[in-house]
PDB file of C-alpha atoms and ligand atoms in Angstrom:
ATOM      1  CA  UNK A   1    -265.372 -94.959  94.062  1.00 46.00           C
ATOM      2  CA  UNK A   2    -264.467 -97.489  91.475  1.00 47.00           C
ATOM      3  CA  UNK A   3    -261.229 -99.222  91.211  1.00 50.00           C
ATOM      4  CA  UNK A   4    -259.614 -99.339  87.973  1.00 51.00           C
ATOM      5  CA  UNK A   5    -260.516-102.884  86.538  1.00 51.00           C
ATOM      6  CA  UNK A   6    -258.653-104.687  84.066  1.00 46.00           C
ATOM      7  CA  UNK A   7    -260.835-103.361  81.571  1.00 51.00           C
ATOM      8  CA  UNK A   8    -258.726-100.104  82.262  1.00 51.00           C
ATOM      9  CA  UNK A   9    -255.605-101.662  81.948  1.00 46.00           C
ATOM     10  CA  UNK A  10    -256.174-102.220  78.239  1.00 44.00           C
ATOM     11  CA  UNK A  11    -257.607 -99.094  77.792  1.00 48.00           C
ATOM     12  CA  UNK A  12    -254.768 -97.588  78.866  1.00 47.00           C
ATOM     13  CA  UNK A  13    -252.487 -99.971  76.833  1.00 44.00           C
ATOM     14  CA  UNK A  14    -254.481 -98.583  74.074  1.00 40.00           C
ATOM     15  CA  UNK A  15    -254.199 -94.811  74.525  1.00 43.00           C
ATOM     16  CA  UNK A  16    -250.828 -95.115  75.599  1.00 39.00           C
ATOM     17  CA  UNK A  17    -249.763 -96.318  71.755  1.00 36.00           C
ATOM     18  CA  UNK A  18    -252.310 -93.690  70.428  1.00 38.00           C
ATOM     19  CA  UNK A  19    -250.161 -90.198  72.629  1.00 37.00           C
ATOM     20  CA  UNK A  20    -246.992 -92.057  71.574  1.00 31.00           C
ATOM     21  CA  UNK A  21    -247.470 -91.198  68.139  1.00 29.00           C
ATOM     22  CA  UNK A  22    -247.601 -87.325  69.276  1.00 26.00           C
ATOM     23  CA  UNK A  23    -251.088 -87.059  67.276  1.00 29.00           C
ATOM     24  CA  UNK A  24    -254.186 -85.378  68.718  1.00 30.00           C
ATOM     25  CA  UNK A  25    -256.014 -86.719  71.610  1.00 31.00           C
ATOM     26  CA  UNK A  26    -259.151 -88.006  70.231  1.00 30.00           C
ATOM     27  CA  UNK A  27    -262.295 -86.398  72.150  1.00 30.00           C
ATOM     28  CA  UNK A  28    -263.581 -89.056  73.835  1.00 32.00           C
ATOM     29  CA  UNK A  29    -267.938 -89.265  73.885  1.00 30.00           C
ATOM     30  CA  UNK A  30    -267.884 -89.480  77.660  1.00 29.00           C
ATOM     31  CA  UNK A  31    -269.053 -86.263  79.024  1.00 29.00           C
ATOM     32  CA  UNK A  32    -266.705 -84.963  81.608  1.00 30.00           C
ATOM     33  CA  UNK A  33    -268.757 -83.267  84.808  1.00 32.00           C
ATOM     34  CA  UNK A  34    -266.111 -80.486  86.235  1.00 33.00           C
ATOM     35  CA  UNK A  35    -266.346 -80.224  89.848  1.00 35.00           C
ATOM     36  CA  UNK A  36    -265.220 -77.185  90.862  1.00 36.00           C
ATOM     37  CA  UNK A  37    -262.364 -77.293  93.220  1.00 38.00           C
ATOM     38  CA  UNK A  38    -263.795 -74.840  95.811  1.00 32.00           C
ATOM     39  CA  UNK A  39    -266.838 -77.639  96.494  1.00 34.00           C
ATOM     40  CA  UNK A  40    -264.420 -79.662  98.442  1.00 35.00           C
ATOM     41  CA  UNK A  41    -264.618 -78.361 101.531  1.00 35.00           C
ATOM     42  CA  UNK A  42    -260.594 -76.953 102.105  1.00 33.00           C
ATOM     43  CA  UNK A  43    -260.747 -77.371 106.192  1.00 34.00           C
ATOM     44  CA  UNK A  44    -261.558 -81.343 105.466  1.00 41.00           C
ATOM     45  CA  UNK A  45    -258.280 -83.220 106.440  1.00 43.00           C
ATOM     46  CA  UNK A  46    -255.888 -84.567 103.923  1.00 49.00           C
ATOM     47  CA  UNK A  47    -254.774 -88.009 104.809  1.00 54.00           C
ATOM     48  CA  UNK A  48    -252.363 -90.180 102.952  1.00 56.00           C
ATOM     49  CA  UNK A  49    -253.849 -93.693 102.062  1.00 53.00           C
ATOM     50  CA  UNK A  50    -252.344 -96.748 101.873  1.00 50.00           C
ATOM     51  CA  UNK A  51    -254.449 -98.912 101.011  1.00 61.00           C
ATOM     52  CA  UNK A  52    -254.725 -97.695  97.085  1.00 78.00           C
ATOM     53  CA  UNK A  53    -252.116 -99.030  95.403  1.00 83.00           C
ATOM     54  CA  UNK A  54    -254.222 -99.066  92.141  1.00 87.00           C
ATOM     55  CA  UNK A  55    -255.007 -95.621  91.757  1.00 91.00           C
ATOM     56  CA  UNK A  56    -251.223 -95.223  92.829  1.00 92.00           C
ATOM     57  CA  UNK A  57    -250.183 -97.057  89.527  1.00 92.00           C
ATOM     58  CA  UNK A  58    -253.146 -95.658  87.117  1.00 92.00           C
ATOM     59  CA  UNK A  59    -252.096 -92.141  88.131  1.00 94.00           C
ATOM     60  CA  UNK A  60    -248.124 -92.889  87.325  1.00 95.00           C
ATOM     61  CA  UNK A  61    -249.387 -93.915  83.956  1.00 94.00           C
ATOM     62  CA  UNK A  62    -251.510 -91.813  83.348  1.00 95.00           C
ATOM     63  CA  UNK A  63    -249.121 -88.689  84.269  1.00 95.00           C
ATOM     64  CA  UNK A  64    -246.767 -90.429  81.730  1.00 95.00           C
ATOM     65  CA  UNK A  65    -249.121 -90.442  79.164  1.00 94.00           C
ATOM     66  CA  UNK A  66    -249.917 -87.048  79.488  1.00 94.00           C
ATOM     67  CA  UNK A  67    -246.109 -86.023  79.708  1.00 94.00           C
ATOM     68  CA  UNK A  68    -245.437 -87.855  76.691  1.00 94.00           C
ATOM     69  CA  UNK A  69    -248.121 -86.143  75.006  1.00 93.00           C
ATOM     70  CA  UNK A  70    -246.816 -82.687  76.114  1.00 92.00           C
ATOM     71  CA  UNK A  71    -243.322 -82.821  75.424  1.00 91.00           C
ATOM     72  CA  UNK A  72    -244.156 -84.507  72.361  1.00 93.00           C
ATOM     73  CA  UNK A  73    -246.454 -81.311  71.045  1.00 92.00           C
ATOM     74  CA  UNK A  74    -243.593 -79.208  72.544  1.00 92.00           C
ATOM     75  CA  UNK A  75    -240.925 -80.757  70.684  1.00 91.00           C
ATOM     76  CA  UNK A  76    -242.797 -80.734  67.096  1.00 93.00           C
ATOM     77  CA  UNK A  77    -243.737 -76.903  67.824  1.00 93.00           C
ATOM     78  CA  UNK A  78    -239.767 -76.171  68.608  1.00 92.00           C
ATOM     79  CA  UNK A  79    -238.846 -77.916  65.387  1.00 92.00           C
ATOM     80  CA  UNK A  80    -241.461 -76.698  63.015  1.00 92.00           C
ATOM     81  CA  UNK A  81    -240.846 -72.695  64.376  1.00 92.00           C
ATOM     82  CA  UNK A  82    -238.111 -72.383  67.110  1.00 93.00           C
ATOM     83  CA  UNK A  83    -238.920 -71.531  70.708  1.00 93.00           C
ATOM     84  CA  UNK A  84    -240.962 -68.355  70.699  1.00 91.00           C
ATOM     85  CA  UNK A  85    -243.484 -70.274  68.618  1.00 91.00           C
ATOM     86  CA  UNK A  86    -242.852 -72.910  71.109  1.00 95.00           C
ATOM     87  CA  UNK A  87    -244.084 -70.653  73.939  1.00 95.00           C
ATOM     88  CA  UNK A  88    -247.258 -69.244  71.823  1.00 93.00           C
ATOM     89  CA  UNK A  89    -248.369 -73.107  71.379  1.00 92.00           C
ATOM     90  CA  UNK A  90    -248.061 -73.591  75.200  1.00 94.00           C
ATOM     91  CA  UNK A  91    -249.952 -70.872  75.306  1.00 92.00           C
ATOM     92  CA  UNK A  92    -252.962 -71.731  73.841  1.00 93.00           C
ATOM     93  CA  UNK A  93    -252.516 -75.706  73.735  1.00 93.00           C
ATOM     94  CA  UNK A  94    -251.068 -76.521  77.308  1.00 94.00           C
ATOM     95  CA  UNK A  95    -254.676 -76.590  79.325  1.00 93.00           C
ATOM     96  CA  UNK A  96    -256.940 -77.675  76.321  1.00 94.00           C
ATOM     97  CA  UNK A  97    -254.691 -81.031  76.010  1.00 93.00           C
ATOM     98  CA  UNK A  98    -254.606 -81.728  79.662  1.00 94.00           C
ATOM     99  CA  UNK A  99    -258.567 -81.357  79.372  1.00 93.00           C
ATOM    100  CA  UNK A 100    -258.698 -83.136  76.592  1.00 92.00           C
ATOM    101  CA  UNK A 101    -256.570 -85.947  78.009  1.00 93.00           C
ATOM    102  CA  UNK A 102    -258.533 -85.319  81.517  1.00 94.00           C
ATOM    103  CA  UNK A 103    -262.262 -86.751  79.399  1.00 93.00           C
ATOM    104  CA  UNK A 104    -260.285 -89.611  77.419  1.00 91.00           C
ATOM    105  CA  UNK A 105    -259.187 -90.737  81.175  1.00 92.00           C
ATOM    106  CA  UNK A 106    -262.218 -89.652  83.059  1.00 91.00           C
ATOM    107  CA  UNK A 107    -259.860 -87.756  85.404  1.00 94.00           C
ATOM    108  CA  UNK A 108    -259.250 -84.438  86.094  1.00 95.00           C
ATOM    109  CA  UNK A 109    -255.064 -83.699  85.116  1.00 96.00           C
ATOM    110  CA  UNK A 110    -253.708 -80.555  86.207  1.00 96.00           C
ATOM    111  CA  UNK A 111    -249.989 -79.642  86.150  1.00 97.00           C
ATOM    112  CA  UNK A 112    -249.955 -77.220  89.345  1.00 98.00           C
ATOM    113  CA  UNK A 113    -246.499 -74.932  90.982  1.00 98.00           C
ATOM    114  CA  UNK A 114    -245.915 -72.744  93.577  1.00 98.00           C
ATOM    115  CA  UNK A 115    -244.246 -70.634  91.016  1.00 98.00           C
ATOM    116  CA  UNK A 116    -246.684 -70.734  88.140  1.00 98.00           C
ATOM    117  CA  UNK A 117    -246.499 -68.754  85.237  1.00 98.00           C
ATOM    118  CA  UNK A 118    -250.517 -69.582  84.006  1.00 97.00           C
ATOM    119  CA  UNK A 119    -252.668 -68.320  87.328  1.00 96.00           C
ATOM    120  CA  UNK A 120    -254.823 -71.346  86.239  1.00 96.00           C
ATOM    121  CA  UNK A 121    -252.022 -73.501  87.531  1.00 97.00           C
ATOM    122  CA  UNK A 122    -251.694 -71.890  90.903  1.00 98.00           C
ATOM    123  CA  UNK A 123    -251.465 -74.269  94.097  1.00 98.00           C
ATOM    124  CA  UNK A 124    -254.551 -74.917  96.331  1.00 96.00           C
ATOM    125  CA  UNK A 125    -254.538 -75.105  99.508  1.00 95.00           C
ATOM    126  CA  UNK A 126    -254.105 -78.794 100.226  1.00 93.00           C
ATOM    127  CA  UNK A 127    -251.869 -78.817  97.029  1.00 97.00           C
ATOM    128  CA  UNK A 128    -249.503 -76.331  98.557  1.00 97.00           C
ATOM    129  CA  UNK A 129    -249.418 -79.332 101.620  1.00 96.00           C
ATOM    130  CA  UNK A 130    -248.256 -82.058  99.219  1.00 97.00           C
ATOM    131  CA  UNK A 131    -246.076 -79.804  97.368  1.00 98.00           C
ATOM    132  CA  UNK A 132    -244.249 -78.834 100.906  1.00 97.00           C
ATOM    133  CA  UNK A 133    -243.569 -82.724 101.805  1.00 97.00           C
ATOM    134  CA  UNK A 134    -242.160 -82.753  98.186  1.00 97.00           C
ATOM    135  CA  UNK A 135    -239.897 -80.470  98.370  1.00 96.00           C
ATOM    136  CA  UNK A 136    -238.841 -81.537 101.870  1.00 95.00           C
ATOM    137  CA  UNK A 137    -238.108 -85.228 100.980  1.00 91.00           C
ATOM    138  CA  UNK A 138    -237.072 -84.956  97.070  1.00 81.00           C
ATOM    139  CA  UNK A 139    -236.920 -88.379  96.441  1.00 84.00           C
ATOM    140  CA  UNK A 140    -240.726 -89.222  96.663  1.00 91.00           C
ATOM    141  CA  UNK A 141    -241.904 -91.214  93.032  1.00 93.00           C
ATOM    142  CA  UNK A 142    -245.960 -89.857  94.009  1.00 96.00           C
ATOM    143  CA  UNK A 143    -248.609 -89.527  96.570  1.00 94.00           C
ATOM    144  CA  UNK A 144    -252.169 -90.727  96.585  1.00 93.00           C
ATOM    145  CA  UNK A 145    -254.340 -88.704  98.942  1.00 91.00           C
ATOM    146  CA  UNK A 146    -257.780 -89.562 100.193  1.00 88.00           C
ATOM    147  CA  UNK A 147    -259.300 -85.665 100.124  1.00 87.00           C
ATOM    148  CA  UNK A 148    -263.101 -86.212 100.969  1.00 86.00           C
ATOM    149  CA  UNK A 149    -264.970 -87.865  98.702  1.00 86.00           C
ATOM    150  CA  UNK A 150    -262.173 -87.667  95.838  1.00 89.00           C
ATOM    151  CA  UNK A 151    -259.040 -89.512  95.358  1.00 93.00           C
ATOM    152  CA  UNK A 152    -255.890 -87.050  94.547  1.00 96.00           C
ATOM    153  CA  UNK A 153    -252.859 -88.686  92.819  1.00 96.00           C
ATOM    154  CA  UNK A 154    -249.868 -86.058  92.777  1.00 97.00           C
ATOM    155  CA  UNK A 155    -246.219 -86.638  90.800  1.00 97.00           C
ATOM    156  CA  UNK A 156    -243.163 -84.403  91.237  1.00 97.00           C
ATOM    157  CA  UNK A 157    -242.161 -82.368  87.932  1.00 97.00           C
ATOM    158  CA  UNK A 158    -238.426 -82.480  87.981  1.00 96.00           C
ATOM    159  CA  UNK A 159    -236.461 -79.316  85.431  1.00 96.00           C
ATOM    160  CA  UNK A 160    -234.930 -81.163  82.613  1.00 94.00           C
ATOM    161  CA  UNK A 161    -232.128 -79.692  80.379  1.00 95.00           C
ATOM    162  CA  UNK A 162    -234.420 -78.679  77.497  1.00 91.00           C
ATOM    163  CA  UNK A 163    -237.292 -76.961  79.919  1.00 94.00           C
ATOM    164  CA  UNK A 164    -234.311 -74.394  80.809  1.00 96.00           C
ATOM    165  CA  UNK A 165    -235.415 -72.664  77.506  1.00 94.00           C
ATOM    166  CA  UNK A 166    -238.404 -71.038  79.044  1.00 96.00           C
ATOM    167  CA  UNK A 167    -237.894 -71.921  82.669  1.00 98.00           C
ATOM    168  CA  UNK A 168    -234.304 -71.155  83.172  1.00 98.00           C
ATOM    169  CA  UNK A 169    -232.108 -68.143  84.812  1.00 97.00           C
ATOM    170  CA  UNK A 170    -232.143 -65.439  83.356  1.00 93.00           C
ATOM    171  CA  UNK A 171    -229.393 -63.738  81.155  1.00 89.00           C
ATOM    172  CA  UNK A 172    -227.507 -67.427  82.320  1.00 95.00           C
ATOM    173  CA  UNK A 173    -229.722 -70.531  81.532  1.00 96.00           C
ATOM    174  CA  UNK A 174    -232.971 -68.783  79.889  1.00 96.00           C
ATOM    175  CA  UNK A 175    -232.322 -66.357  76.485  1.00 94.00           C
ATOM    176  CA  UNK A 176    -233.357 -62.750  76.955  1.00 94.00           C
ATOM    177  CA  UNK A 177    -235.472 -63.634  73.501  1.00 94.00           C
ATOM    178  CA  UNK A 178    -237.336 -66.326  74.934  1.00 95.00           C
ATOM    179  CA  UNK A 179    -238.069 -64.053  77.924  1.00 96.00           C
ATOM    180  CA  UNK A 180    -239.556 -61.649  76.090  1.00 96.00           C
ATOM    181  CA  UNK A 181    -241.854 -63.399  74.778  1.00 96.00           C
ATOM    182  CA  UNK A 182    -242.806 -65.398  77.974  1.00 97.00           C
ATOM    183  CA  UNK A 183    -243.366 -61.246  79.650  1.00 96.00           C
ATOM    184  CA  UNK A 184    -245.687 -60.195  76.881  1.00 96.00           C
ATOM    185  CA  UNK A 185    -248.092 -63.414  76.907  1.00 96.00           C
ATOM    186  CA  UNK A 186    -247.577 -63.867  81.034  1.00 97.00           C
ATOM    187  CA  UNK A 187    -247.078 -60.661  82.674  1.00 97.00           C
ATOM    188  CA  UNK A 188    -247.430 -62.021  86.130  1.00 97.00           C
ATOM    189  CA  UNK A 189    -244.859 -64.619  85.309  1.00 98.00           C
ATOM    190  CA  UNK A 190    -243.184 -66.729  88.258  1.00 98.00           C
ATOM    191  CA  UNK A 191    -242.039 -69.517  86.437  1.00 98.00           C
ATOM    192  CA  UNK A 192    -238.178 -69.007  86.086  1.00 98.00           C
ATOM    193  CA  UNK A 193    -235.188 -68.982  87.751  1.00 98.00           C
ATOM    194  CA  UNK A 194    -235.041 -72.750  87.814  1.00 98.00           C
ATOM    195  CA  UNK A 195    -231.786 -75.079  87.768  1.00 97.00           C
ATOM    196  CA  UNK A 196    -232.112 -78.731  86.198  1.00 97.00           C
ATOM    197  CA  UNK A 197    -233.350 -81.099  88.771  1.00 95.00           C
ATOM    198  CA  UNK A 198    -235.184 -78.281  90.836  1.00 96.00           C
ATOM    199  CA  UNK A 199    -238.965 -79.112  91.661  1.00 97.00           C
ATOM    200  CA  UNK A 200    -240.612 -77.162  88.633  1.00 98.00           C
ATOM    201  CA  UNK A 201    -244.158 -78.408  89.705  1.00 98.00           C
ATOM    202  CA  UNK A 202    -246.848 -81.551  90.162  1.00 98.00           C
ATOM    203  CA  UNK A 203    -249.157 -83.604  88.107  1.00 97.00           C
ATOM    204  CA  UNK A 204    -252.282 -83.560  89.742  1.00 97.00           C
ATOM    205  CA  UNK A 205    -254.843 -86.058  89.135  1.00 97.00           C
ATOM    206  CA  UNK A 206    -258.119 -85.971  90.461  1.00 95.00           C
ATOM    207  CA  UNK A 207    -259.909 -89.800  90.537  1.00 91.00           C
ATOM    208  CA  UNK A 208    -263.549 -89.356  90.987  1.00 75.00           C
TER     209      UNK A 208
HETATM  210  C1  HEC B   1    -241.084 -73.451  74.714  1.00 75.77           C
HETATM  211  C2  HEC B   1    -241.159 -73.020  76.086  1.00 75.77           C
HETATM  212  C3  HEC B   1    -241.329 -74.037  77.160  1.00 75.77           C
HETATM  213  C4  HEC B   1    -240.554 -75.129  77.409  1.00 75.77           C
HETATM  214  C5  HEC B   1    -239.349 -75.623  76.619  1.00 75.77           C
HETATM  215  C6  HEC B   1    -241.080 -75.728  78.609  1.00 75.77           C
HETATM  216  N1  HEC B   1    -242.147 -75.015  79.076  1.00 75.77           N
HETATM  217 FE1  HEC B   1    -243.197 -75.385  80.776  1.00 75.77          FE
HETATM  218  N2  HEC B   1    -244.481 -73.895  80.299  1.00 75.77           N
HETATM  219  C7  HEC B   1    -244.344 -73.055  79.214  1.00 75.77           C
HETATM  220  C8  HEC B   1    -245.519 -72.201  79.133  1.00 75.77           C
HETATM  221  C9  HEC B   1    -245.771 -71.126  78.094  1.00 75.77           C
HETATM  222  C10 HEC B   1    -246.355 -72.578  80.214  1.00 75.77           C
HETATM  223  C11 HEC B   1    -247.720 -72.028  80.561  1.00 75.77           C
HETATM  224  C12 HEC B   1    -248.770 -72.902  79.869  1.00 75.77           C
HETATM  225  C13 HEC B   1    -250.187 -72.465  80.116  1.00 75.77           C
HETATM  226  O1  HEC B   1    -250.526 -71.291  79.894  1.00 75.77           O
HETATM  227  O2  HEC B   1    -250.974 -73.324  80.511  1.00 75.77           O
HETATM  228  C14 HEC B   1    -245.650 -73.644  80.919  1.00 75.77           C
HETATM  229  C15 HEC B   1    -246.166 -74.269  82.040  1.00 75.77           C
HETATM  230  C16 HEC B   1    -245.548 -75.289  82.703  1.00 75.77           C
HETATM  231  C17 HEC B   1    -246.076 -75.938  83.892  1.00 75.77           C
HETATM  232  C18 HEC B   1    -247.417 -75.670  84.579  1.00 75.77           C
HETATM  233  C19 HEC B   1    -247.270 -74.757  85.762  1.00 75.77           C
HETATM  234  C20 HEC B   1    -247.136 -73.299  85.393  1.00 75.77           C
HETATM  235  O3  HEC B   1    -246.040 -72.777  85.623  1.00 75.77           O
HETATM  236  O4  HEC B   1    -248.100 -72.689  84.902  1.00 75.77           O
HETATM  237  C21 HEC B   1    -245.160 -76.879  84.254  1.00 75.77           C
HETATM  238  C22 HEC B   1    -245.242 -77.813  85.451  1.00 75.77           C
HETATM  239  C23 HEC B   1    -244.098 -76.835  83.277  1.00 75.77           C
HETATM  240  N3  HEC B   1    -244.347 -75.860  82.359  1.00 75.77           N
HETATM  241  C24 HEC B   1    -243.014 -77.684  83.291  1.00 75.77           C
HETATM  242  C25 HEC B   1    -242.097 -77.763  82.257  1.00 75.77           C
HETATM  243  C26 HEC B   1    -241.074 -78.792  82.177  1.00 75.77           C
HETATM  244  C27 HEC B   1    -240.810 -79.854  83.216  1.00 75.77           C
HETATM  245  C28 HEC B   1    -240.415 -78.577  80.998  1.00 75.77           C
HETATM  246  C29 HEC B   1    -239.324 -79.425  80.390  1.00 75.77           C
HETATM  247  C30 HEC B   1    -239.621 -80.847  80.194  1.00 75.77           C
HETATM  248  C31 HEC B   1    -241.018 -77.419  80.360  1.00 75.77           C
HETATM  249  N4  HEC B   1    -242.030 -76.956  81.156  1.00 75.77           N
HETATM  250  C32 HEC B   1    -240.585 -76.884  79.171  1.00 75.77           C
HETATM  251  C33 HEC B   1    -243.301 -73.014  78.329  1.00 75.77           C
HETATM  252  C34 HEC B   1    -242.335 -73.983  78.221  1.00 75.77           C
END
């Protein structure tokens, strides 16, 4: 395992100014190997490290990054053709930009919940661990976990007013329009029913 050199640092500086602009994520000529989750071995013990402060802080940036990225996409879709076209972007753009994002960074980013309206974003097993201890003490910034041979960075996703939209109560907080929409593309929908400030999920960022 490699720790992030300064060499990083400015490459981050970089692609930090490049996602503040909103444009797209440039694909990056790095391949990106995908390990599949189910080849760490789930009965392997989850301990929290200490001792990686550096991963701590090139995980917090990176999550920022890739949230400014997001809500910046989700903002210009809202403005250019309201919220149901909103919801059809996430749709088919959410997981391709955190990929995308996941090769310029050599990471794997994953936005994960226990209530998660894509099944792609479903909690594993030692996710659903972190996600507990998150819930239970509120006022954790992030977690860096040594999980076998890998190196998991986790943030808290915290409801903001304008995620209410699509994540809200319904009939209250979350328009019966919006809804609809949300049903027809995500049938097996558990993502609403949330009030601002309410744990809405985790980054998840896999250091290899
Ligand atoms: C325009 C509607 C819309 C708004 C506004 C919105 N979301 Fe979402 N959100 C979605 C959709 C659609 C998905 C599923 C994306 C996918 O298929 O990958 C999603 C997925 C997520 C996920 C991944 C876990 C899951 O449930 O699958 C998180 C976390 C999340 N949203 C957080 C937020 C937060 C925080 C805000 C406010 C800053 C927000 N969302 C605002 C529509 C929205």
């Amino acid at each position: 395992m490699k720790k992030p050199t300064l060499r990083f640092l400015i490459f981050f500086s970089v692609m930090a100014l490049f996602f503040e602009a909103c444009s797209s994520p440039k694909k990056s000529n790095e391949t990106f190997e995908t390990t599949p989750q189910d080849s760490i071995n789930s009965t392997e013990i989850l301990t929290e490290t200490d001792d990686l402060d550096t991963f701590q802080v090139q995980g917090n940036a990176i999550a920022k990054a890739s949230f400014k990225a997001l809500s910046g996409k989700l903002k210009g879709a809202v403005q250019s053709g309201g919220i149901a076209s909103a919801i059809q972007y996430c749709n088919v753009h959410a997981i391709p930009l955190t990929d995308s994002l996941s090769r310029v960074y050599n990471t794997e980013i994953q936005r994960v919940s226990d209530r998660n309206r894509n099944s792609v974003n479903a909690l594993s097993a030692s996710d659903s661990v972190v996600f507990a201890d998150f819930q239970a003490n509120p006022n954790q910034d992030s977690k860096v976990m040594k999980y076998g041979e890998n190196i998991l960075f986790y943030k808290p996703i915290l409801l903001k007013p304008l995620c209410l939209n699509c994540h809200g109560e319904l009939g209250k907080t979350l328009p019966e329009a919006n809804q609809k929409v949300i049903t027809e593309l995500y049938p097996e929908d558990k993502a609403v029913g949330y009030q601002i400030g309410e744990l809405r999920g985790m980054w998840k960022i896999r250091f290899r």
